[in-house]
XYZ file of N, CA and C in Angstrom:
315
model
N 131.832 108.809 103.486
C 131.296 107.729 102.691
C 130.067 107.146 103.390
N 128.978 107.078 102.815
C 128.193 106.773 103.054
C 127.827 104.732 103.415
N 127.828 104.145 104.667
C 127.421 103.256 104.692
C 126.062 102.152 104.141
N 125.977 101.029 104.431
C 125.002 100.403 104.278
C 123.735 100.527 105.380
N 124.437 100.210 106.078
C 123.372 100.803 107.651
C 122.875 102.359 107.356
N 123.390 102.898 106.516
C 122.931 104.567 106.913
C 121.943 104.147 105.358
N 121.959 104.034 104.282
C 121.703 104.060 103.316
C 120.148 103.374 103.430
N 120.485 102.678 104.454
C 118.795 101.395 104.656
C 118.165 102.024 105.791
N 118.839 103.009 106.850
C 117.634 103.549 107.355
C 117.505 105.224 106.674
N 118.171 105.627 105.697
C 117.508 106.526 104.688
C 116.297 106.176 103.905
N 116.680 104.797 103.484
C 115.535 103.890 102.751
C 114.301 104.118 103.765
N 114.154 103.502 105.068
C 113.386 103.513 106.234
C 112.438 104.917 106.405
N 113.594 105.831 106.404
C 113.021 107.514 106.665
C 112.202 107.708 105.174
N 112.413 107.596 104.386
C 111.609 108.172 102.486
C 110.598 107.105 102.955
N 110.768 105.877 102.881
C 108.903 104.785 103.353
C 108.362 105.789 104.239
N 108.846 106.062 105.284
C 107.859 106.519 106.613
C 107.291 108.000 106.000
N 107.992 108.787 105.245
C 107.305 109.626 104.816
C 106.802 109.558 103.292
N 106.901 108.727 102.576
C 105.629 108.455 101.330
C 104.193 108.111 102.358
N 104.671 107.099 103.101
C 103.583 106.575 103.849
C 102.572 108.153 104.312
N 103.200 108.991 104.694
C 102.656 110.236 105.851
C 101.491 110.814 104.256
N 102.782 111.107 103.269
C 102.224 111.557 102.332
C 100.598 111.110 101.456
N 100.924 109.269 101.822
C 99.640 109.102 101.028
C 98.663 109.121 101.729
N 98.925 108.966 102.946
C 97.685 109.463 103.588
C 96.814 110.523 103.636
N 98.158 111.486 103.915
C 97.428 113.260 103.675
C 96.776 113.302 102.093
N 97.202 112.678 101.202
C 96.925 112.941 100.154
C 95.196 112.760 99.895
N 94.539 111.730 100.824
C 93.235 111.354 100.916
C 92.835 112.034 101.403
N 93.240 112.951 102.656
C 92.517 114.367 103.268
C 92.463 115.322 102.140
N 93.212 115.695 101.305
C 93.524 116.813 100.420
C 92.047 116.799 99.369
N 91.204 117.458 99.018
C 90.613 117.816 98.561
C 90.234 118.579 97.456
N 89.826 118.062 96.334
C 89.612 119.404 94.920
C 88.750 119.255 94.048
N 88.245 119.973 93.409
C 87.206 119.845 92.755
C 86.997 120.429 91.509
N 86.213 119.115 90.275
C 86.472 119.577 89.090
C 85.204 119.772 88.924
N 84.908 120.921 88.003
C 83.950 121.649 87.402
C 83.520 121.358 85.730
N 82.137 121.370 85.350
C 82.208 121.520 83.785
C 80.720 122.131 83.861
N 80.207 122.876 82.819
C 78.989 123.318 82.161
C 78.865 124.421 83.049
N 79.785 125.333 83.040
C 79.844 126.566 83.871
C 79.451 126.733 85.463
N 79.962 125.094 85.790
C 79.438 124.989 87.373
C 78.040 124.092 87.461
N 77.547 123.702 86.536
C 76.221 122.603 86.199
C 76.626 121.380 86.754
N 77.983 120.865 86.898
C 77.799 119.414 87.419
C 79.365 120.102 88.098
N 79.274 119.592 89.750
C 81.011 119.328 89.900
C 80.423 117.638 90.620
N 82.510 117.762 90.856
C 82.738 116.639 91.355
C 83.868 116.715 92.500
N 83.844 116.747 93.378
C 84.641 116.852 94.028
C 85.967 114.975 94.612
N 86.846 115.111 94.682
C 87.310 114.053 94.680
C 88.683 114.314 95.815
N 89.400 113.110 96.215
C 90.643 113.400 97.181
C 91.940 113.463 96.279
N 92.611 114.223 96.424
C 94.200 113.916 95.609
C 94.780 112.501 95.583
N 93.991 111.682 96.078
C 94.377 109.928 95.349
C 93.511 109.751 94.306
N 92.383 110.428 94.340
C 91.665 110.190 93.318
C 90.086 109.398 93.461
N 90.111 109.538 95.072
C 88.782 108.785 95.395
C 87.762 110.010 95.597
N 86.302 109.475 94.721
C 85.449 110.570 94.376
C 85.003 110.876 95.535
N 84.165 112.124 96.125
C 83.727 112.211 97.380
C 82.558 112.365 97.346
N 82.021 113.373 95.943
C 80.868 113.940 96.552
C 80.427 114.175 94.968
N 79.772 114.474 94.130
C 79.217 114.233 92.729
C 77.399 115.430 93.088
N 77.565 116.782 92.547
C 76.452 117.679 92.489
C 76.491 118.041 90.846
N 74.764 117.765 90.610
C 74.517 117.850 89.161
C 73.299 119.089 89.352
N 73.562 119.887 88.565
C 71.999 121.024 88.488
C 70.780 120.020 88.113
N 69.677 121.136 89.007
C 68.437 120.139 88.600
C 68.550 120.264 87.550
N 68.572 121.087 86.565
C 67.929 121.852 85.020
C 68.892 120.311 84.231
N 69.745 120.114 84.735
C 70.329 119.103 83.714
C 69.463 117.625 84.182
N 68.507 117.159 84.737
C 68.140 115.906 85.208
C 66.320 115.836 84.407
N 66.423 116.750 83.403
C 65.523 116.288 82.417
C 65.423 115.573 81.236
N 65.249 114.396 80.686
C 64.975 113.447 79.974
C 66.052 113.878 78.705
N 65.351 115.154 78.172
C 66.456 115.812 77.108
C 67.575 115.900 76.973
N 68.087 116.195 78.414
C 69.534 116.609 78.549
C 70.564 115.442 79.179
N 69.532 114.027 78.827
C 70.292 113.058 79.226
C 71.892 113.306 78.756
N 72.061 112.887 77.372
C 73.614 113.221 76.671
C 74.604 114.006 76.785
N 73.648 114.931 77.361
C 74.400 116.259 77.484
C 75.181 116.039 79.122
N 74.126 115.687 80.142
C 74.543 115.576 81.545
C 75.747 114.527 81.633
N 75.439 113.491 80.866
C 76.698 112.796 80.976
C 77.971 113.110 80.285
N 77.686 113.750 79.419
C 79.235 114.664 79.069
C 79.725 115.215 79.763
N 78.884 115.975 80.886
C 79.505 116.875 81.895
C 79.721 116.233 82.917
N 79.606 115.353 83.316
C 79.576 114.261 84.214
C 80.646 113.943 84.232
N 81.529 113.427 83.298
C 82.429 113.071 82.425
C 83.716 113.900 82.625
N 83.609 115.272 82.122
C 84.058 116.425 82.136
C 84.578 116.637 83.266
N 83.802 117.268 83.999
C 84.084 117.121 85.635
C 84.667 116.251 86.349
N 84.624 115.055 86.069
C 85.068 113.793 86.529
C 86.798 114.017 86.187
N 87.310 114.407 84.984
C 88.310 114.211 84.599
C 89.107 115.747 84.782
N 88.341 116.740 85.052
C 89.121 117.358 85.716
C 89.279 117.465 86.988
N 88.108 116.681 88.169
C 88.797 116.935 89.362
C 89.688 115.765 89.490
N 89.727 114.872 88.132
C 91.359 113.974 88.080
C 92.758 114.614 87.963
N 92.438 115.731 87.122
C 93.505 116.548 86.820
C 94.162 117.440 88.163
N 93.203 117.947 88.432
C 93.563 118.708 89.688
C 93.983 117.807 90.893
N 93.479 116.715 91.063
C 94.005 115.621 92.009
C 95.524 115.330 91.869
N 96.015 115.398 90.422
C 97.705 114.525 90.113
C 98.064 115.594 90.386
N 97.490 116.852 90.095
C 98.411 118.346 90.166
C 98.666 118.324 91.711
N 97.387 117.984 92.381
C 97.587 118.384 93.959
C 98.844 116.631 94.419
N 98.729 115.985 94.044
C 99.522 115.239 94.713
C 101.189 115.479 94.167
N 101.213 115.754 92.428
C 102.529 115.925 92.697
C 103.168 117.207 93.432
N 102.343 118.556 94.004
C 103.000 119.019 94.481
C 103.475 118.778 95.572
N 102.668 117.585 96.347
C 102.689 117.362 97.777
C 103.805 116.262 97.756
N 104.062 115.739 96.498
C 105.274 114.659 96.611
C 106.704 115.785 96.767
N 106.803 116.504 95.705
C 107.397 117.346 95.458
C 108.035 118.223 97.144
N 107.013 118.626 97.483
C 106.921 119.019 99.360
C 107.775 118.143 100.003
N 106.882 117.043 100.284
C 107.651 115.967 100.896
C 109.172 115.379 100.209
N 109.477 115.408 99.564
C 110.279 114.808 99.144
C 112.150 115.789 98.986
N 111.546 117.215 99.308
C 112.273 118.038 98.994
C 113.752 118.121 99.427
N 113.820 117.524 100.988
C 114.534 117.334 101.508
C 115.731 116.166 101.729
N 115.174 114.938 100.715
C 115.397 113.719 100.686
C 117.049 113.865 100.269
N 117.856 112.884 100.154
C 118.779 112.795 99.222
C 118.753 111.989 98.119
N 117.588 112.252 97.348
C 117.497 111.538 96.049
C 117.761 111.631 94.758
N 118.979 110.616 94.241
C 119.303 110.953 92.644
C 118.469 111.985 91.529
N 119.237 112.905 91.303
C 118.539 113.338 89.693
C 118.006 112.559 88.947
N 116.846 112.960 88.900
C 115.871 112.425 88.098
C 114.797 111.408 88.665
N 115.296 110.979 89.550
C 114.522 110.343 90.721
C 113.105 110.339 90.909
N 111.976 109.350 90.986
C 110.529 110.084 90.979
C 109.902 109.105 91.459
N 109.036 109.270 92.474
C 108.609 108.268 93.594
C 107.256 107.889 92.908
């Protein structure tokens, strides 16, 4: 049977490693693409942007509308790829835990 004392430094051990996790998660790195590689964006698996490269050919007057669609584009998939990369890394971390079905940090 599981105690109170054991149950609160289980509690203790899952903090200390979300904590490990969100950190790494800001090292983790990915990058979303749109207009066949014309604009990326690179961003951290929390979701903080890093680095934003647009083709010259798109930074002419014309292609204002267009650049910011892809801007856009890119933006929201290196969002996508960011939740993908963090839930696997929760998923990682968490694997070992003893946490209820259905459970989700």
């Amino acid at each position: 049977m599981t105690t109170i004392e054991e149950i609160l430094k289980m509690a203790g051990n899952v903090q200390a490693e979300l904590e490990k996790a969100q950190a790494a998660l800001d090292r983790v790195e990915v990058e979303g693409v749109s207009g066949g590689g014309l604009v990326r964006v690179v961003a951290s698996a929390k979701g903080r942007i890093v680095r934003l490269e647009i083709d010259p050919s798109l930074l002419a007057p014309e292609s204002k509308e267009m650049t910011e669609d892809l801007v856009v584009a890119a933006f929201n998939d290196a969002r996508a790829k960011a939740d993908q990369a963090a839930q696997a890394m929760m998923r990682e971390m968490t694997a070992g835990l003893p946490l209820p079905p259905g459970f989700r940090l």
